[in-house]
Short mmCIF file of C-alpha atoms in Angstrom, two decimals:
data_model
loop_
_atom_site.label_atom_id
_atom_site.label_comp_id
_atom_site.label_asym_id
_atom_site.label_seq_id
_atom_site.Cartn_x
_atom_site.Cartn_y
_atom_site.Cartn_z
CA GLN A 1 -66.49 -68.38 18.74
CA GLY A 2 -69.83 -70.19 17.98
CA ILE A 3 -71.67 -68.71 21.17
CA CYS A 4 -75.41 -69.01 21.70
CA PRO A 5 -77.26 -65.82 20.79
CA ASP A 6 -78.87 -65.40 24.25
CA PRO A 7 -75.51 -65.51 26.65
CA PRO A 8 -75.63 -64.69 30.26
CA LEU A 9 -72.05 -62.97 30.68
CA ARG A 10 -70.13 -64.42 33.38
CA ILE A 11 -66.77 -63.63 34.95
CA THR A 12 -65.36 -65.94 37.59
CA PHE A 13 -63.04 -65.28 40.65
CA SER A 14 -61.09 -67.10 43.02
CA GLY A 15 -63.87 -66.42 45.51
CA ALA A 16 -67.30 -64.88 45.77
CA PRO A 17 -67.32 -61.35 44.41
CA THR A 18 -69.86 -58.58 45.30
CA LEU A 19 -72.00 -56.37 43.01
CA GLY A 20 -71.63 -52.73 43.00
CA ASN A 21 -74.32 -50.39 42.90
CA SER A 22 -72.62 -47.74 40.24
CA GLY A 23 -71.14 -48.20 36.71
CA LYS A 24 -72.27 -50.44 33.74
CA VAL A 25 -71.61 -53.43 32.06
CA GLN A 26 -72.10 -53.00 28.44
CA VAL A 27 -71.95 -54.99 24.82
CA PHE A 28 -71.01 -53.32 21.88
CA ASN A 29 -71.03 -54.70 18.19
CA SER A 30 -67.84 -54.66 16.09
CA SER A 31 -68.74 -51.42 14.84
CA GLY A 32 -68.45 -49.79 18.38
CA THR A 33 -72.43 -49.43 18.88
CA SER A 34 -73.96 -50.47 22.04
CA VAL A 35 -76.33 -52.82 21.97
CA ALA A 36 -77.13 -54.01 25.38
CA SER A 37 -76.25 -52.44 28.81
CA VAL A 38 -77.04 -53.46 32.45
CA ASP A 39 -76.54 -50.15 34.93
CA MET A 40 -75.66 -51.49 38.16
CA SER A 41 -77.29 -48.47 39.86
CA ALA A 42 -80.92 -49.51 38.67
CA THR A 43 -83.15 -51.50 40.67
CA THR A 44 -85.43 -52.75 38.20
CA VAL A 45 -85.41 -53.04 34.43
CA ASN A 46 -88.19 -53.36 31.42
CA ASP A 47 -88.18 -56.24 28.98
CA THR A 48 -90.55 -57.66 26.71
CA ILE A 49 -90.41 -61.36 26.99
CA GLY A 50 -92.63 -63.74 24.78
CA GLY A 51 -94.39 -60.90 23.63
CA THR A 52 -95.15 -59.46 27.23
CA ALA A 53 -93.97 -56.44 28.87
CA PHE A 54 -92.19 -57.21 32.22
CA ILE A 55 -90.64 -55.32 35.22
CA LEU A 56 -87.75 -57.25 36.17
CA LEU A 57 -85.40 -57.08 39.12
CA ASN A 58 -81.84 -55.82 37.88
CA PRO A 59 -80.63 -59.01 36.17
CA VAL A 60 -77.29 -59.41 38.11
CA TYR A 61 -76.52 -62.28 40.14
CA VAL A 62 -73.78 -63.91 42.31
CA ASP A 63 -73.56 -67.73 41.74
CA GLY A 64 -70.76 -69.23 43.87
CA ASN A 65 -67.40 -67.62 42.67
CA SER A 66 -69.25 -66.01 39.49
CA ALA A 67 -71.02 -62.65 38.72
CA VAL A 68 -73.56 -63.52 36.10
CA ILE A 69 -75.33 -60.79 34.16
CA TYR A 70 -78.43 -61.27 31.93
CA LEU A 71 -79.03 -59.26 29.00
CA LYS A 72 -82.35 -58.28 27.60
CA THR A 73 -84.28 -60.93 25.55
CA LYS A 74 -83.02 -60.90 21.96
CA ALA A 75 -80.31 -58.38 22.41
CA LEU A 76 -77.78 -60.13 20.36
CA SER A 77 -77.88 -61.55 16.84
CA TYR A 78 -76.51 -64.40 15.17
CA GLY A 79 -73.00 -64.34 13.27
CA GLN A 80 -71.91 -61.17 15.04
CA THR A 81 -68.80 -60.12 16.96
CA TYR A 82 -69.01 -58.70 20.28
CA TYR A 83 -67.14 -56.91 23.01
CA VAL A 84 -67.86 -56.48 26.57
CA THR A 85 -66.57 -53.73 28.92
CA VAL A 86 -67.23 -53.23 32.78
CA ASP A 87 -66.91 -50.01 34.62
CA ALA A 88 -64.87 -49.97 37.77
CA GLY A 89 -66.91 -50.53 40.53
CA ALA A 90 -69.72 -52.37 38.79
CA ILE A 91 -68.69 -55.91 40.02
CA LYS A 92 -66.24 -56.25 43.16
CA PRO A 93 -63.50 -58.87 43.24
CA PRO A 94 -63.14 -60.96 46.50
CA GLY A 95 -60.72 -59.44 48.88
CA GLY A 96 -60.85 -55.89 47.79
CA GLY A 97 -59.27 -54.17 44.68
CA THR A 98 -60.84 -53.15 41.70
CA LEU A 99 -62.20 -54.62 38.24
CA SER A 100 -62.33 -52.63 35.09
CA ILE A 101 -62.63 -54.17 31.52
CA THR A 102 -62.07 -51.80 28.87
CA GLY A 103 -61.18 -51.89 24.77
CA THR A 104 -62.61 -54.13 22.01
CA THR A 105 -60.27 -56.91 22.53
CA ALA A 106 -60.22 -57.83 26.26
CA TRP A 107 -63.67 -59.63 26.15
CA ARG A 108 -64.46 -60.54 23.08
CA PHE A 109 -66.83 -63.07 21.47
CA THR A 110 -68.52 -64.36 18.46
CA THR A 111 -72.32 -65.69 17.94
CA ALA A 112 -73.12 -68.93 16.05
CA GLY A 113 -73.48 -68.37 12.41
CA ALA A 114 -77.01 -69.20 12.18
CA ALA A 115 -80.15 -70.52 14.17
CA PRO A 116 -80.80 -74.35 13.89
CA SER A 117 -81.75 -75.97 10.89
CA SER A 118 -83.90 -78.46 13.01
CA LEU A 119 -86.23 -77.16 15.94
CA SER A 120 -87.50 -80.59 17.06
CA ALA A 121 -84.36 -81.33 19.26
CA LEU A 122 -82.62 -78.06 20.96
CA SER A 123 -80.70 -77.70 24.17
CA VAL A 124 -79.74 -75.44 26.61
CA ALA A 125 -76.79 -75.01 28.67
CA LEU A 126 -75.26 -71.99 30.60
CA ASP A 127 -71.73 -73.00 29.66
CA GLY A 128 -72.37 -72.64 25.91
CA SER A 129 -72.55 -76.19 25.02
CA GLY A 130 -75.84 -76.02 23.98
CA GLN A 131 -77.76 -74.15 20.91
CA PHE A 132 -78.96 -71.76 23.70
CA CYS A 133 -77.92 -70.42 26.87
CA THR A 134 -81.50 -69.64 28.13
CA VAL A 135 -84.72 -71.40 28.26
CA GLN A 136 -86.72 -68.69 26.96
CA GLY A 137 -84.36 -68.38 23.99
CA ALA A 138 -84.83 -71.93 22.96
CA THR A 139 -88.86 -71.32 23.29
CA ASP A 140 -88.52 -67.91 21.26
CA ALA A 141 -86.67 -69.95 18.43
CA LEU A 142 -90.02 -71.79 17.89
CA PRO A 143 -92.45 -70.25 15.21
CA ALA A 144 -95.53 -68.47 16.24
CA ASN A 145 -98.63 -70.96 16.51
CA ASN A 146 -96.26 -73.94 15.99
CA THR A 147 -97.81 -77.47 16.31
CA ALA A 148 -94.49 -79.61 15.58
CA ALA A 149 -93.09 -81.41 18.65
CA SER A 150 -89.98 -79.83 20.05
CA THR A 151 -87.80 -81.32 22.88
CA ILE A 152 -85.64 -78.48 25.01
CA THR A 153 -83.06 -80.53 27.02
CA ILE A 154 -81.68 -78.20 29.60
CA LYS A 155 -78.45 -78.87 31.32
CA ALA A 156 -77.75 -78.51 34.77
CA GLY A 157 -77.50 -74.95 36.12
CA MET A 158 -79.02 -71.97 37.87
CA TYR A 159 -81.19 -70.11 35.04
CA HIS A 160 -82.13 -66.90 36.38
CA GLU A 161 -85.12 -66.37 34.08
CA ILE A 162 -88.91 -65.05 33.84
CA MET A 163 -90.57 -66.95 31.09
CA HIS A 164 -93.41 -66.30 28.97
CA VAL A 165 -94.61 -68.57 26.04
CA LYS A 166 -97.90 -68.04 23.95
CA SER A 167 -99.51 -70.03 21.30
CA LYS A 168 -96.71 -72.66 20.74
CA SER A 169 -97.63 -76.19 21.33
CA ASN A 170 -96.14 -79.82 21.88
CA ILE A 171 -93.22 -78.38 23.86
CA THR A 172 -91.22 -80.67 26.03
CA LEU A 173 -88.94 -78.91 28.74
CA HIS A 174 -86.51 -82.01 29.94
CA GLY A 175 -84.19 -81.13 32.64
CA LEU A 176 -81.17 -83.15 32.86
CA ASP A 177 -81.40 -83.23 36.85
CA ARG A 178 -84.43 -82.72 38.77
CA LYS A 179 -82.33 -80.96 41.77
CA GLN A 180 -79.61 -79.22 39.68
CA THR A 181 -81.58 -78.05 36.66
CA ILE A 182 -83.10 -74.99 38.47
CA ILE A 183 -85.10 -72.11 36.71
CA LEU A 184 -85.48 -69.50 39.55
CA GLY A 185 -86.15 -65.53 40.02
CA THR A 186 -88.33 -63.05 41.67
CA ASN A 187 -91.84 -62.08 40.24
CA ASN A 188 -94.90 -61.01 41.75
CA ASN A 189 -98.13 -58.87 41.41
CA THR A 190 -96.59 -56.14 43.08
CA GLN A 191 -93.26 -56.09 41.34
CA GLN A 192 -95.33 -55.54 38.07
CA GLY A 193 -97.08 -52.40 39.06
CA THR A 194 -100.39 -50.83 37.81
CA ASN A 195 -99.92 -53.30 34.64
CA ALA A 196 -100.11 -56.46 36.90
CA SER A 197 -101.95 -59.41 35.64
CA THR A 198 -101.94 -63.17 35.72
CA SER A 199 -99.87 -63.11 32.29
CA ASN A 200 -96.85 -61.20 33.76
CA ARG A 201 -96.66 -61.86 37.35
CA PRO A 202 -95.73 -65.64 37.08
CA LEU A 203 -92.26 -66.62 36.95
CA LEU A 204 -93.07 -69.13 34.16
CA SER A 205 -96.38 -68.47 32.08
CA PHE A 206 -97.29 -70.83 29.07
CA ASP A 207 -100.66 -69.21 27.75
CA THR A 208 -102.74 -71.43 25.11
CA THR A 209 -100.10 -74.11 24.94
CA ASN A 210 -101.33 -77.34 24.39
CA GLY A 211 -99.56 -80.55 24.68
CA LEU A 212 -96.98 -79.10 27.00
CA VAL A 213 -94.77 -81.28 28.98
CA ILE A 214 -92.46 -80.19 31.90
CA ASP A 215 -90.23 -82.79 33.25
CA ASN A 216 -87.21 -83.30 35.75
CA LEU A 217 -86.32 -79.78 36.97
CA THR A 218 -87.01 -77.32 39.64
CA ILE A 219 -88.96 -74.02 39.36
CA HIS A 220 -88.66 -71.64 42.23
CA ASN A 221 -90.21 -68.07 42.45
CA LEU A 222 -87.99 -66.09 45.15
CA THR A 223 -90.66 -63.71 46.12
CA PRO A 224 -90.82 -63.53 50.02
CA GLN A 225 -93.58 -63.75 52.49
CA GLY A 226 -96.08 -61.00 52.00
CA GLY A 227 -94.67 -60.01 48.51
CA SER A 228 -98.19 -60.60 46.93
CA GLN A 229 -99.34 -63.12 44.68
CA ALA A 230 -96.33 -64.75 42.91
CA GLU A 231 -97.09 -67.91 40.89
CA ALA A 232 -94.08 -70.19 39.96
CA LEU A 233 -95.97 -72.09 37.12
CA SER A 234 -98.90 -70.53 35.25
CA LEU A 235 -100.75 -72.76 32.80
CA LYS A 236 -103.46 -71.03 31.30
CA ALA A 237 -105.75 -72.76 28.42
CA CYS A 238 -103.14 -75.34 28.73
CA ASP A 239 -104.91 -78.63 27.06
CA LYS A 240 -103.20 -81.86 27.75
CA CYS A 241 -100.21 -80.52 29.67
CA LYS A 242 -98.27 -82.94 31.67
CA ILE A 243 -95.75 -81.96 34.62
CA THR A 244 -93.75 -84.80 36.01
CA ASN A 245 -90.84 -85.25 38.41
CA ALA A 246 -90.61 -81.65 39.06
CA ASP A 247 -90.26 -79.31 41.96
CA ILE A 248 -92.06 -76.08 41.73
CA LEU A 249 -91.79 -73.70 44.84
CA SER A 250 -93.31 -70.44 45.61
CA LEU A 251 -95.68 -69.03 48.52
CA GLN A 252 -98.84 -67.16 47.77
CA ASP A 253 -100.35 -68.81 44.34
CA THR A 254 -97.63 -71.36 43.52
CA LEU A 255 -99.60 -72.91 40.99
CA LEU A 256 -102.32 -71.31 38.43
CA TRP A 257 -103.50 -74.19 36.37
CA SER A 258 -106.47 -73.95 33.76
CA GLY A 259 -107.17 -76.37 31.00
CA ARG A 260 -106.34 -79.93 31.52
CA VAL A 261 -103.27 -80.61 33.34
CA TYR A 262 -101.77 -83.96 34.66
CA ALA A 263 -99.06 -83.86 37.54
CA ASP A 264 -97.11 -86.95 38.62
CA ASN A 265 -94.66 -87.16 41.18
CA CYS A 266 -94.30 -83.63 41.73
CA TYR A 267 -93.17 -81.68 44.87
CA ILE A 268 -95.63 -78.40 45.22
CA ALA A 269 -94.76 -75.97 48.21
CA GLY A 270 -96.56 -72.68 49.11
CA ASN A 271 -99.15 -71.54 51.70
CA VAL A 272 -101.99 -69.08 50.29
CA ASP A 273 -104.06 -70.72 47.93
CA TYR A 274 -101.20 -72.14 46.28
CA VAL A 275 -103.09 -74.29 43.96
CA TRP A 276 -105.58 -72.53 42.07
CA GLY A 277 -107.25 -71.92 38.57
CA THR A 278 -110.23 -72.54 36.62
CA GLY A 279 -109.48 -75.63 34.95
CA VAL A 280 -109.18 -79.67 35.83
CA ALA A 281 -105.96 -81.06 37.10
CA TYR A 282 -105.31 -84.58 38.37
CA PHE A 283 -102.43 -85.10 40.71
CA ASN A 284 -100.98 -88.49 40.98
CA SER A 285 -98.21 -89.34 43.88
CA CYS A 286 -97.47 -85.71 44.62
CA GLU A 287 -96.31 -84.00 47.48
CA ILE A 288 -98.27 -80.71 48.47
CA HIS A 289 -95.96 -79.03 51.15
CA THR A 290 -97.08 -75.69 53.23
CA VAL A 291 -94.55 -73.38 54.37
CA GLY A 292 -93.99 -70.63 56.47
CA ARG A 293 -97.35 -70.21 57.96
CA SER A 294 -100.70 -71.84 58.28
CA GLY A 295 -102.58 -71.78 54.80
CA VAL A 296 -104.94 -72.99 52.19
CA LEU A 297 -104.07 -75.76 49.70
CA VAL A 298 -106.79 -75.31 46.98
CA GLN A 299 -109.10 -72.69 45.27
CA SER A 300 -110.70 -74.34 42.55
CA ARG A 301 -112.78 -72.00 40.56
CA ASN A 302 -114.30 -74.66 38.23
CA ALA A 303 -117.77 -74.32 36.36
CA ALA A 304 -120.64 -75.86 38.04
CA GLY A 305 -120.68 -79.45 37.16
CA ALA A 306 -117.22 -79.57 35.90
CA TYR A 307 -114.35 -81.54 37.75
CA GLY A 308 -111.54 -79.44 39.51
CA TYR A 309 -108.80 -80.29 41.30
CA VAL A 310 -108.18 -84.06 42.32
CA PHE A 311 -105.25 -85.49 44.23
CA VAL A 312 -104.79 -89.22 44.17
CA ASP A 313 -102.10 -91.23 46.23
CA SER A 314 -100.53 -88.04 47.34
CA LYS A 315 -99.17 -86.52 50.71
CA LEU A 316 -100.05 -83.05 52.35
CA THR A 317 -97.16 -82.19 54.32
CA ALA A 318 -96.07 -78.99 55.89
CA ASP A 319 -93.31 -77.41 58.10
CA SER A 320 -93.20 -76.61 61.77
CA ALA A 321 -94.63 -73.07 61.10
CA ALA A 322 -97.68 -74.31 59.11
CA THR A 323 -100.38 -75.98 61.33
CA ASN A 324 -104.15 -76.34 61.34
CA ASN A 325 -104.17 -75.69 57.35
CA MET A 326 -107.28 -75.89 55.04
CA LEU A 327 -107.49 -78.56 52.21
CA ALA A 328 -109.60 -75.81 50.09
CA ARG A 329 -111.91 -72.61 50.58
CA ILE A 330 -113.78 -70.69 48.10
CA ASP A 331 -116.42 -67.81 47.40
CA VAL A 332 -119.45 -69.77 47.10
CA SER A 333 -121.07 -66.72 45.59
CA ALA A 334 -119.05 -66.70 42.95
CA TYR A 335 -118.14 -70.58 42.27
CA PRO A 336 -120.84 -72.55 43.92
CA GLY A 337 -119.75 -75.47 42.11
CA SER A 338 -116.28 -75.72 43.32
CA HIS A 339 -114.71 -79.36 42.94
CA VAL A 340 -111.64 -80.64 45.02
CA ALA A 341 -111.29 -84.26 45.86
CA TYR A 342 -108.48 -86.15 47.94
CA ILE A 343 -108.42 -89.61 47.34
CA ASN A 344 -106.18 -92.19 49.48
CA CYS A 345 -103.98 -89.23 50.52
CA GLN A 346 -101.92 -88.99 53.73
CA MET A 347 -102.45 -85.80 55.49
CA THR A 348 -100.44 -84.02 58.40
CA ASN A 349 -101.17 -80.75 59.70
CA ILE A 350 -104.49 -80.26 58.32
CA ALA A 351 -107.46 -78.61 60.81
CA ALA A 352 -110.19 -80.79 61.87
CA ALA A 353 -112.56 -78.72 59.87
CA GLY A 354 -110.77 -79.50 56.82
CA TRP A 355 -112.61 -77.14 54.28
CA THR A 356 -113.87 -73.67 54.35
CA ALA A 357 -116.22 -71.61 52.27
CA THR A 358 -117.01 -67.70 52.14
CA GLY A 359 -119.77 -65.65 50.60
CA GLY A 360 -123.12 -67.56 51.85
CA THR A 361 -124.12 -70.72 52.80
CA PRO A 362 -122.90 -73.72 50.41
CA THR A 363 -125.23 -75.88 48.72
CA SER A 364 -125.00 -79.20 47.22
CA ALA A 365 -123.35 -78.07 44.18
CA LEU A 366 -120.29 -77.60 46.26
CA ARG A 367 -117.96 -80.96 46.05
CA TYR A 368 -115.53 -81.12 48.65
CA TRP A 369 -114.84 -84.66 48.54
CA GLU A 370 -112.49 -86.96 50.58
CA TYR A 371 -111.97 -90.74 50.62
CA GLN A 372 -110.22 -92.67 53.11
CA SER A 373 -107.74 -90.21 54.44
CA THR A 374 -104.64 -91.28 56.66
CA ASP A 375 -101.99 -90.02 58.78
CA ALA A 376 -98.44 -90.22 57.62
CA SER A 377 -98.34 -93.82 59.51
CA GLY A 378 -101.42 -95.00 57.16
CA ASN A 379 -103.60 -94.76 60.05
CA ALA A 380 -107.22 -93.56 59.18
CA LEU A 381 -107.80 -90.09 60.05
CA ASN A 382 -110.92 -88.86 62.46
CA VAL A 383 -112.93 -86.68 59.93
CA SER A 384 -115.96 -86.32 61.87
CA GLY A 385 -114.94 -82.74 62.45
CA ARG A 386 -115.19 -81.69 58.64
CA MET A 387 -117.03 -78.86 57.51
CA TYR A 388 -118.89 -78.74 54.28
CA GLY A 389 -117.01 -82.01 52.97
CA THR A 390 -118.32 -85.38 51.56
CA GLN A 391 -117.03 -88.65 52.41
CA ILE A 392 -117.45 -90.13 49.24
CA SER A 393 -118.18 -93.94 48.34
CA ALA A 394 -115.77 -96.61 46.97
CA SER A 395 -117.14 -96.04 43.49
CA GLN A 396 -116.93 -92.56 43.33
CA ALA A 397 -113.35 -92.56 44.55
CA ALA A 398 -112.78 -95.30 41.75
CA MET A 399 -114.03 -92.92 39.27
CA MET A 400 -111.99 -90.12 40.63
CA ARG A 401 -108.87 -92.44 40.29
CA ASP A 402 -109.38 -92.97 36.70
CA PRO A 403 -107.65 -89.55 34.86
CA THR A 404 -109.88 -90.29 31.76
CA VAL A 405 -113.07 -89.66 33.65
CA VAL A 406 -111.46 -86.69 35.63
CA LEU A 407 -109.59 -85.22 32.29
CA GLY A 408 -112.54 -85.78 30.02
CA GLY A 409 -111.48 -88.54 28.21
CA TRP A 410 -107.90 -87.94 28.18
CA GLN A 411 -105.29 -90.84 29.05
CA PRO A 412 -102.02 -88.96 30.01
#
C-alpha cells in the first residue's frame, strides 16, 4: 500500500540472479489492462523523459542479489492497484530453476492516493520510503517553468536513470551519501542514433534550469571507451548553478557546462575534452582526473573577451594509462578568444607543452593562463616548454581567485 508512483520492480534472491533474453515482465491495472511491459528480448526501448525523446538500453539490471526492472516514465498513476507477471525465463534464479509469476494476486501493490501537497521538500528512495522512487519522478512533479525552491533529498542506492529537466528552476538535488547515492546508466551520441544531440545524449541534462544545486552524490555515465560523446552532467543555459561535493564520471565529454556554474570539492573523471562548453565555470578545490588513455582536459568555447573555465586550488591527476595529458585545446578559427585558467593547481602527468590549438595560428585573444603550478609535492613546475600559454601576474591571479569577477558579479 502507498507505493511511490514511479517504482522500479525489484525481486531479491538468496544469490545473484541472471537476466534472460526472452519473455516479458508486465504490469496490469486492476481491470487487467497492461500498462507497462518490459520485453527481455529487446536491446533498446524508446521513452520520453522530461519532454525529450530518448533511446534507452533495455532497463533491466542485476544489483547484488536483486533483479531490478525500470518502467517507462509516468507509466503508473496515483491511487491505483496493479499486479505484476513475470514470464518463465525472463529472470533466472541463482543455482538454476525457473521463476514464473502469474495471476492477479501473487505480486500486487497500490500506489499512494495523491501527489505530495507540498513540493518544497521531496524525498526519493529505492525502498519506497520516500515520496518517489526515481529522481526524474521527483523533478517531473514540479510544475513547468516553476521558480519556487524545491529540495529533493535522495537516499543511498543505485538509481539507474537517464534524466532530463527543462525550464524548472531553484531545484536542489541532495544525496544522503556521496559515495552510495549513485545515479548511473549508459547514454551517448551513438546510442541516440540519427536524432542524437547534446539534449539527449547526456546521462543527466538540465536545460534552462537556473538556481540548480547538486550536492553530495555520484553521477556515472557507464559508456565504454570509444562509445562516442557521453556527458555525465550537462548544464545548458544554467545560471547561478552550484555543483558541490560530487563525483562525476565518464570518458568523453564528461561535463558540458554553459551559463554560470560554480563547482566546489568535486571529482571529475574523463579523457577526451571532458570539461567543455560555451559558458563560464569556476572550479574550487576540485580534482580533475584523466583515466584510461592520454587526453585533453578542457575545451572552452566562450565568446571573445568572456571568461571560460577557471580552476583554483585544484588537482590535476591521472591513472597509469593517461600520460602527457593536455591542459586544453581549441580550434582558434572558431573560438579565437578561448579562456582557460589554472591558479595554484597541482599537476601530474601533464605534457611539457601543456596547451594545444588547431585551425590556424593563435592570436593574443587566446587566453591560456597559468599561475604558480606545482607538482603533487608542492614544488614549482618547469613551465618553460609551454606552448601558447601565459604565466599570468599575481594581480591577474587574484582576479581569477575572486568568483565574483569570473562569474559576472555572482557570489556563490
